[in-house]
Coordinates of C-alpha atoms in Angstrom, one line a residue:
X17 CA -34.2 -12.8 13.3
X18 CA -35.0 -15.4 15.9
X19 CA -38.3 -17.1 15.1
X20 CA -40.7 -15.7 18.1
X21 CA -44.3 -16.9 18.8
X22 CA -46.9 -15.3 20.9
X23 CA -45.7 -16.8 24.4
X24 CA -42.5 -14.8 24.3
X25 CA -44.3 -11.5 22.8
X26 CA -46.6 -11.9 26.1
X27 CA -43.5 -12.3 28.3
X28 CA -42.0 -9.4 27.1
X29 CA -45.2 -7.2 27.2
X30 CA -45.9 -8.4 31.2
X31 CA -42.2 -7.6 32.1
X32 CA -42.4 -4.1 30.4
X33 CA -45.7 -3.2 31.6
X34 CA -44.5 -4.1 35.2
X35 CA -41.3 -2.2 34.7
X36 CA -44.0 0.9 34.0
X37 CA -46.0 0.0 37.0
X38 CA -43.1 0.4 39.2
X39 CA -42.6 3.8 37.8
X40 CA -46.1 4.9 38.1
X41 CA -46.2 4.1 42.0
X42 CA -43.0 5.7 43.1
X43 CA -44.2 9.0 40.9
X44 CA -46.6 9.3 43.6
X45 CA -44.5 8.7 46.7
X46 CA -41.7 11.3 45.1
X47 CA -42.2 14.5 46.9
X48 CA -38.9 16.7 46.9
X49 CA -35.4 16.4 44.6
X50 CA -34.0 14.2 47.7
X51 CA -36.5 11.8 46.9
X52 CA -36.1 11.8 43.0
X53 CA -32.3 12.0 42.9
X54 CA -31.3 9.9 46.2
X55 CA -34.6 8.2 47.3
X56 CA -34.3 9.9 50.7
X57 CA -31.7 7.8 51.7
X58 CA -34.1 4.9 52.4
X59 CA -32.4 1.9 50.6
X60 CA -31.9 -1.5 52.2
X61 CA -28.8 -3.8 51.5
X62 CA -30.6 -6.2 49.3
X63 CA -32.0 -3.3 46.9
X64 CA -28.9 -1.5 47.2
X65 CA -26.5 -4.3 46.2
X66 CA -28.7 -5.8 43.5
X67 CA -29.5 -2.0 42.2
X68 CA -25.6 -1.7 42.1
X69 CA -24.8 -4.5 40.4
X70 CA -27.4 -4.5 38.0
X71 CA -26.6 -0.9 36.8
X72 CA -23.1 -1.8 36.8
X73 CA -23.3 -4.9 34.6
X74 CA -25.6 -3.6 31.6
X75 CA -26.0 -5.6 28.7
X76 CA -22.6 -6.5 27.9
X77 CA -22.8 -9.2 30.9
X78 CA -25.2 -11.0 28.7
X79 CA -24.0 -10.0 25.2
X80 CA -20.7 -8.3 25.2
X81 CA -18.8 -10.9 27.6
X82 CA -20.2 -14.0 26.3
X83 CA -19.6 -12.7 23.0
X84 CA -16.0 -12.0 23.9
X85 CA -15.5 -15.5 25.2
X86 CA -17.1 -17.2 22.1
X87 CA -14.8 -15.9 19.9
X88 CA -11.5 -15.9 22.3
X89 CA -12.1 -18.7 24.9
X90 CA -10.9 -18.5 28.3
X91 CA -8.6 -15.6 27.8
X92 CA -11.8 -13.1 28.1
X93 CA -12.0 -14.0 31.8
X94 CA -9.0 -11.5 32.5
X95 CA -11.7 -8.5 32.2
X96 CA -14.0 -10.9 34.7
X97 CA -11.1 -11.1 37.0
X98 CA -10.6 -7.2 37.0
X99 CA -14.3 -6.4 37.6
X100 CA -14.6 -9.0 40.1
X101 CA -11.4 -7.5 42.2
X102 CA -12.7 -3.7 41.5
X103 CA -16.1 -4.8 42.9
X104 CA -14.7 -6.0 46.1
X105 CA -12.5 -3.3 46.6
X106 CA -15.4 -0.6 45.7
X107 CA -17.5 -1.9 48.0
X108 CA -14.6 -2.6 50.8
X109 CA -13.0 0.6 50.8
X110 CA -15.2 3.2 49.3
X111 CA -18.8 2.4 50.2
X112 CA -19.0 3.1 53.8
X113 CA -16.7 6.1 54.0
X114 CA -18.7 8.0 51.1
X115 CA -21.9 7.1 52.7
X116 CA -20.8 8.9 55.9
X117 CA -18.8 11.8 54.5
X118 CA -21.7 12.6 51.9
X119 CA -24.0 12.9 54.8
X120 CA -21.3 14.8 56.9
X121 CA -20.6 17.2 54.0
X122 CA -23.9 18.8 53.6
X123 CA -26.0 15.8 53.1
X124 CA -24.7 15.8 49.4
X125 CA -27.1 14.3 46.7
X126 CA -24.6 14.1 44.0
X127 CA -21.0 13.4 43.2
X128 CA -20.4 17.0 42.0
X129 CA -22.5 18.0 45.2
X130 CA -20.1 16.0 47.6
X131 CA -17.1 17.7 45.7
X132 CA -18.2 21.0 46.3
X133 CA -19.3 20.3 50.1
X134 CA -16.1 18.3 50.8
X135 CA -14.0 20.9 49.6
X136 CA -16.1 24.1 50.7
X137 CA -15.7 25.3 47.1
X138 CA -17.8 28.7 47.2
X139 CA -16.6 29.1 43.4
X140 CA -18.5 26.0 42.4
X141 CA -15.5 25.2 39.8
X142 CA -15.6 21.7 41.1
X143 CA -19.1 21.2 40.8
X144 CA -19.3 22.6 37.3
X145 CA -16.3 20.7 36.1
X146 CA -17.3 17.5 37.4
X147 CA -20.7 17.8 36.0
X148 CA -19.3 18.7 32.5
X149 CA -17.7 15.4 32.5
X150 CA -20.6 13.3 33.5
X151 CA -22.9 14.6 30.8
X152 CA -20.3 14.3 28.0
X153 CA -19.5 10.7 29.0
X154 CA -22.9 9.9 30.1
X155 CA -24.3 10.8 26.5
X156 CA -22.4 8.3 24.7
X157 CA -22.7 5.6 27.9
X158 CA -26.6 6.0 27.7
X159 CA -26.7 5.8 23.8
X160 CA -24.6 2.7 24.3
X161 CA -27.4 1.2 26.4
X162 CA -30.1 2.4 23.7
X163 CA -28.0 0.6 20.8
X164 CA -28.0 -2.5 22.8
X165 CA -31.8 -2.5 23.4
X166 CA -32.5 -1.8 20.1
X167 CA -30.4 -4.8 18.7
X168 CA -31.9 -6.9 21.1
X169 CA -35.6 -6.1 20.0
X170 CA -34.5 -6.0 16.5
X171 CA -32.8 -9.4 16.7
X172 CA -35.7 -11.1 18.8
X173 CA -38.6 -9.6 16.6
X174 CA -37.2 -8.9 13.4
X175 CA -38.5 -5.3 13.4
X176 CA -36.3 -2.6 12.0
X177 CA -33.5 -1.4 14.1
X178 CA -34.9 2.2 13.9
X179 CA -38.4 1.1 15.3
X180 CA -36.6 -1.3 18.1
X181 CA -34.7 1.8 19.1
X182 CA -37.8 4.1 19.6
X183 CA -39.5 1.2 21.5
X184 CA -36.5 0.4 24.1
X185 CA -35.6 4.2 24.5
X186 CA -39.4 5.0 25.4
X187 CA -39.7 2.2 28.1
X188 CA -36.7 3.4 29.6
X189 CA -37.4 6.9 29.6
X190 CA -41.1 6.7 30.8
X191 CA -40.2 5.0 34.5
X192 CA -37.0 6.9 34.8
X193 CA -39.3 10.3 34.3
X194 CA -42.2 9.3 36.5
X195 CA -40.3 7.6 39.7
X196 CA -36.9 8.8 39.7
X197 CA -34.0 7.0 41.9
X198 CA -36.4 4.8 43.8
X199 CA -38.1 3.6 40.7
X200 CA -34.6 2.9 39.2
X201 CA -33.6 1.2 42.3
X202 CA -36.4 -1.2 42.4
X203 CA -36.8 -2.0 38.9
X204 CA -33.0 -2.6 39.1
X205 CA -33.3 -5.1 42.1
X206 CA -35.8 -6.8 39.9
X207 CA -33.9 -6.7 36.9
X208 CA -30.8 -7.9 38.6
X209 CA -32.6 -11.1 40.1
X210 CA -33.8 -11.8 36.3
X211 CA -30.2 -11.1 35.0
X212 CA -28.6 -13.3 37.8
X213 CA -31.2 -16.4 36.8
X214 CA -30.7 -15.9 32.9
X215 CA -27.0 -15.9 33.4
X216 CA -26.8 -19.3 35.7
X217 CA -29.6 -21.1 33.4
X218 CA -28.1 -20.8 30.2
X219 CA -24.6 -22.3 30.6
X220 CA -26.1 -24.7 33.3
X221 CA -28.5 -26.2 30.9
X222 CA -25.9 -26.0 28.2
X223 CA -23.5 -28.1 29.9
X224 CA -25.7 -30.5 30.8
X225 CA -27.2 -30.9 27.2
X226 CA -23.6 -31.2 26.1
X227 CA -23.0 -34.4 28.1
X228 CA -21.8 -32.8 31.4
X229 CA -18.5 -30.6 32.4
X230 CA -15.8 -33.1 31.3
X231 CA -17.6 -33.8 28.1
X232 CA -18.0 -29.8 27.3
X233 CA -14.3 -29.1 28.3
X234 CA -13.1 -32.2 26.0
X235 CA -14.9 -30.9 23.1
X236 CA -13.5 -27.5 23.3
X237 CA -10.2 -28.8 24.0
X238 CA -10.6 -31.1 20.6
X239 CA -11.9 -28.1 18.7
X240 CA -9.2 -25.5 19.7
X241 CA -7.1 -26.2 22.9
X242 CA -6.0 -22.7 22.7
X243 CA -9.8 -21.6 24.1
X244 CA -8.9 -23.4 27.2
X245 CA -5.8 -21.4 27.9
X246 CA -6.0 -18.1 30.0
X247 CA -2.8 -16.6 28.1
X248 CA -3.3 -17.3 24.7
X249 CA -5.9 -15.7 22.1
X250 CA -7.7 -18.0 20.0
X251 CA -5.1 -18.6 17.2
X252 CA -2.4 -19.4 19.8
X253 CA -0.6 -16.2 20.1
X254 CA 0.5 -14.9 23.7
X255 CA -1.5 -12.4 25.0
X256 CA 0.5 -9.2 25.4
X257 CA 1.8 -7.8 28.9
X258 CA -0.3 -4.6 27.6
X259 CA -3.3 -6.7 26.7
X260 CA -3.3 -8.4 30.1
X261 CA -3.2 -5.1 32.1
X262 CA -5.8 -3.4 30.1
X263 CA -8.2 -6.0 30.6
X264 CA -7.5 -6.2 34.4
X265 CA -7.6 -2.3 34.6
X266 CA -11.4 -2.3 34.1
X267 CA -11.6 -3.0 37.9
X268 CA -10.1 0.6 38.1
X269 CA -13.1 2.0 36.7
X270 CA -15.4 1.1 39.7
X271 CA -14.3 4.2 41.9
X272 CA -15.5 6.7 39.6
X273 CA -18.7 5.7 38.2
X274 CA -21.3 8.1 39.5
X275 CA -24.3 5.7 38.7
X276 CA -22.7 3.1 41.2
X277 CA -21.4 5.3 43.7
X278 CA -24.7 6.9 43.9
X279 CA -26.0 3.6 45.4
X280 CA -23.6 3.8 48.2
X281 CA -24.9 7.4 49.1
X282 CA -28.5 6.2 49.2
X283 CA -28.5 3.0 51.5
X284 CA -30.4 3.4 54.7
X285 CA -27.4 3.1 56.9
X286 CA -23.7 2.7 56.9
X287 CA -24.6 -0.6 58.8
X288 CA -26.1 -2.1 55.9
X289 CA -23.2 -1.9 53.8
X290 CA -21.4 -5.0 55.1
X291 CA -24.6 -7.3 53.9
X292 CA -25.0 -5.5 50.7
X293 CA -21.2 -5.9 50.1
X294 CA -21.5 -9.8 50.4
X295 CA -24.6 -9.9 48.4
X296 CA -23.0 -8.1 45.5
X297 CA -19.7 -10.0 45.6
X298 CA -21.5 -13.4 45.2
X299 CA -23.7 -11.8 42.5
X300 CA -20.6 -10.7 40.8
X301 CA -18.5 -13.9 40.9
X302 CA -21.1 -15.9 40.0
X303 CA -22.7 -13.9 37.3
X304 CA -19.1 -13.1 35.7
X305 CA -18.3 -16.7 35.7
X306 CA -21.3 -17.7 34.1
X307 CA -21.1 -15.4 31.5
X308 CA -17.6 -16.5 30.1
X309 CA -19.1 -20.1 30.1
X310 CA -22.2 -19.1 28.0
X311 CA -19.6 -18.1 25.3
X312 CA -17.7 -21.3 25.6
X313 CA -20.9 -23.4 25.8
X314 CA -22.0 -21.4 22.4
X315 CA -19.0 -22.7 21.1
X316 CA -19.9 -26.3 21.0
X317 CA -23.9 -26.0 20.7
X318 CA -24.2 -23.9 17.9
X319 CA -23.5 -25.5 14.5
X320 CA -23.1 -22.3 12.3
X321 CA -20.4 -20.1 13.5
X322 CA -21.1 -16.6 14.6
X323 CA -18.6 -14.0 13.0
X324 CA -17.6 -10.6 14.3
X325 CA -20.3 -8.6 16.2
X326 CA -22.9 -11.3 15.6
X327 CA -21.1 -13.1 18.1
X328 CA -22.8 -11.1 20.8
X329 CA -26.2 -12.8 19.9
X330 CA -25.0 -16.1 21.4
X331 CA -27.2 -15.9 24.4
X332 CA -30.2 -14.8 22.9
X333 CA -29.6 -17.6 20.0
X334 CA -28.6 -20.4 22.8
X335 CA -32.0 -19.7 24.5
X336 CA -34.3 -20.1 21.5
X337 CA -32.6 -23.2 20.9
X338 CA -32.6 -24.7 24.2
X339 CA -35.8 -23.7 26.2
X340 CA -39.6 -23.5 26.0
X341 CA -41.0 -20.4 24.4
X342 CA -42.3 -19.5 27.9
X343 CA -38.9 -20.0 29.6
X344 CA -37.4 -18.3 26.3
X345 CA -39.5 -15.2 26.9
X346 CA -38.5 -14.7 30.6
X347 CA -34.7 -15.0 29.8
X348 CA -34.9 -12.9 26.8
X349 CA -36.7 -10.2 29.1
X350 CA -33.5 -10.5 31.4
X351 CA -31.5 -9.6 28.6
X352 CA -33.4 -6.5 28.2
X353 CA -33.4 -6.0 32.0
X354 CA -29.6 -6.1 31.6
X355 CA -29.6 -3.3 29.0
X356 CA -32.5 -1.3 30.9
X357 CA -30.7 -1.5 34.1
X358 CA -28.0 0.5 33.3
X359 CA -29.3 3.1 30.8
X360 CA -31.8 4.1 33.5
X361 CA -29.4 4.9 36.0
X362 CA -27.1 6.5 33.6
X363 CA -30.2 8.8 32.6
X364 CA -31.1 9.4 35.9
X365 CA -27.5 10.4 37.0
X366 CA -27.0 12.9 34.1
X367 CA -30.3 14.4 34.8
X368 CA -29.9 15.2 38.5
X369 CA -26.5 16.7 37.7
X370 CA -28.1 19.0 35.1
X371 CA -30.8 19.8 37.7
X372 CA -28.2 20.4 40.7
X373 CA -24.9 21.3 39.4
X374 CA -26.0 23.6 36.2
X375 CA -29.8 24.8 36.8
X376 CA -30.0 25.5 40.4
X377 CA -26.3 26.7 40.6
X378 CA -26.3 28.9 37.7
X379 CA -30.1 29.8 37.2
X380 CA -32.5 29.1 39.8
X381 CA -30.6 29.1 43.3
X382 CA -33.9 29.6 45.0
X383 CA -35.9 26.9 43.0
X384 CA -38.4 25.1 45.0
X385 CA -38.6 21.3 45.3
X386 CA -41.5 20.9 43.0
X387 CA -39.5 22.9 40.6
X388 CA -36.4 21.1 40.6
X389 CA -38.1 17.6 40.6
X390 CA -39.7 18.5 37.1
X391 CA -36.5 20.1 35.9
X392 CA -34.9 16.8 36.5
X393 CA -37.4 14.9 34.3
X394 CA -37.1 17.6 31.3
X395 CA -33.6 16.7 31.7
X396 CA -34.2 13.1 31.2
X397 CA -36.1 13.8 28.3
X398 CA -33.4 16.0 26.9
X399 CA -30.3 13.7 27.4
X400 CA -32.5 10.6 26.2
X401 CA -33.3 12.8 22.9
X402 CA -29.5 13.3 22.4
X403 CA -28.7 10.0 23.3
X404 CA -31.2 8.5 21.0
X405 CA -29.8 10.5 18.1
X406 CA -26.2 9.2 19.0
X407 CA -27.5 5.9 19.0
X408 CA -29.1 5.9 15.2
X409 CA -26.0 4.3 13.8
X410 CA -27.1 0.6 14.2
X411 CA -23.5 -0.3 13.5
X412 CA -22.2 1.5 16.5
X413 CA -19.9 -0.6 18.9
X414 CA -21.6 -1.0 22.2
X415 CA -18.6 -2.2 23.9
X416 CA -16.2 0.4 22.6
X417 CA -18.6 3.4 23.7
X418 CA -19.0 1.3 27.1
X419 CA -15.1 0.7 27.5
X420 CA -14.3 4.9 26.5
X421 CA -17.2 5.8 29.1
X422 CA -15.9 3.4 31.7
X423 CA -12.3 4.6 31.5
X424 CA -13.5 8.5 31.5
X425 CA -15.2 8.3 34.6
X426 CA -12.7 5.8 36.2
X427 CA -10.2 8.6 35.5
X428 CA -11.8 11.7 36.2
X429 CA -13.3 10.7 39.5
X430 CA -11.6 7.6 40.8
X431 CA -8.7 9.0 42.2
X432 CA -10.5 12.2 43.4
X433 CA -13.2 10.0 45.2
X434 CA -10.3 7.8 46.8
X435 CA -8.0 10.4 48.1
X436 CA -10.7 12.7 49.5
X437 CA -11.9 9.8 51.5
X438 CA -8.5 8.7 52.7
X439 CA -6.1 12.1 52.7
X440 CA -7.1 14.9 54.4
X441 CA -4.1 16.9 52.8
X442 CA -5.9 17.0 49.5
X443 CA -7.0 20.6 48.5
X444 CA -9.6 21.8 46.0
X445 CA -7.0 22.5 43.5
X446 CA -5.6 19.1 43.8
X447 CA -9.2 17.9 43.2
X448 CA -9.6 20.1 40.0
X449 CA -6.1 19.3 38.6
X450 CA -6.9 15.4 39.3
X451 CA -10.4 15.6 37.5
X452 CA -8.9 17.6 34.2
X453 CA -5.9 16.0 33.8
X454 CA -7.6 12.5 34.3
X455 CA -10.4 13.2 31.8
X456 CA -8.2 14.8 29.2
X457 CA -5.7 12.2 29.6
X458 CA -8.4 9.4 28.6
X459 CA -9.6 11.6 25.7
X460 CA -6.2 12.0 23.8
X461 CA -4.8 8.7 24.8
X462 CA -8.0 7.2 22.9
X463 CA -7.1 9.2 19.9
X464 CA -3.7 7.7 19.5
X465 CA -2.6 4.1 18.5
X466 CA 0.1 1.8 18.4
X467 CA 2.7 0.8 20.8
X468 CA 2.1 2.0 24.2
X469 CA -1.1 3.6 23.2
X470 CA -2.6 0.2 22.7
X471 CA -2.9 0.2 26.7
X472 CA -6.4 0.8 27.7
X473 CA -6.6 4.5 28.4
X474 CA -8.0 4.2 31.8
X475 CA -4.4 3.2 33.1
X476 CA -2.6 6.4 32.2
X477 CA -5.2 8.4 33.3
X478 CA -6.0 7.0 36.4
X479 CA -1.8 7.4 37.3
X480 CA -1.7 11.1 35.7
X481 CA -5.0 11.8 37.6
X482 CA -3.1 10.7 41.0
X483 CA 0.2 12.5 40.3
X484 CA -1.8 15.6 39.6
X485 CA -3.7 15.5 42.7
X486 CA -1.0 14.9 45.1
X487 CA 1.6 17.5 43.6
X488 CA -0.9 20.2 43.3
X489 CA -2.4 19.6 46.4
X490 CA 1.2 19.7 48.4
X491 CA 2.1 22.9 46.5
X492 CA -1.3 24.5 47.7
X493 CA -2.2 25.7 51.0
X494 CA -3.2 23.0 53.6
X495 CA -7.5 22.7 53.8
X496 CA -8.8 25.3 56.5
X497 CA -9.8 23.8 60.1
X498 CA -13.4 23.4 59.2
X499 CA -12.7 20.8 56.2
X500 CA -10.2 19.1 58.4
X501 CA -12.8 18.8 61.4
X502 CA -15.4 17.4 59.0
X503 CA -12.7 15.0 57.9
X504 CA -12.3 13.8 61.3
X505 CA -15.9 13.7 61.9
X506 CA -16.4 11.2 59.2
X507 CA -14.0 9.3 60.4
X508 CA -15.2 9.0 63.9
X509 CA -18.3 7.9 62.4
X510 CA -17.0 4.7 60.5

């Protein structure tokens, strides 16, 4: 437990109240399902970029990555390289086409909705299959956010894990339930700013306290020179080729993350994307660099070594030791913001998928907009309850849960998203084959171990999915004229 005082408690309370107020404000502005699920496509460049990156990074930016850097040093930066490249390509290659195509293809609100409209799938099989994968993987993803939030509350305030889990889950569910997409995006906007300030401030102050950049690097080198080598682990062993590829491969996951892709769909105009891309890339590069530096500063600053999963507390402990309680309260709130900004997005995407892709398709085709909004809110509650029970084990590995879900989404949807936007020969059956083969490969690969199976499961899943899409599509009949005409319309609007 970190020694806490009334100022830190007050800062936390003010932050949580502010988040809830945003939810209440957008509760009264939400008029239909498009508003609740996609904000009526009214997001500007700043909110889109900050919301996308805040929902992307989650608590691992301030807990997981610094913890990895604390234990292994500079070699942990490989994952940052992969994510930075993936972020750039996602904004550069995918964002504009997806924004245009989802509007051209029946004003699609969700990724499953887009697949159905893109391929004119009257059987609804693409919508239902993609919704199944979304619900499965997001249950684990959301629970990882609940676990991280509970560990933060428990560490900072010294309360039991079970009570901390209830508090964190309640706040996240409350503003997502009330305000929907716009509440989530605006809270993510503010949370993204808080995360950025926190992740930049801590290493700067830490390095200054240690005597400057040269003194810090010199101290690390004297302690263990392997910590400054990109190609070795802390014990001096070389990072394997499989290990390097696995870390870089995190970047592939971006192309299939529904909670990130939906931000591209919601931006006010495709003309806003260039500005949003620049903001997002700058945010990501600076944040990831600073996150690695937090762990490396912690190596030298903390006298008592952190072992195993306790290394993920390095950010919180540094804040407590280096800052005034008022500043510490703000920065610790930023850590909570990092966790909440992803969990709320995951809740909303899962709920919208349940509403649009299960309830409306299978049970109430003629449901009113008001009814669908309330079903979405009910779905938020149901998903949150299941995720809560999955999060009850305080020994759960947040990083492993996130890595599994990230790979699942990346391999299931990534290749289909890319080829649906760039290849007019892709067919419905090809897309279905790609989704199933990608998702199933991730599940099977994860269950195996040793040798080649140490490779991050997103790599084989992504490759097999692409192969399946291409082979099945080429063996299938060409898409009809309506589909090809929509594809050309999308191209003409770029």
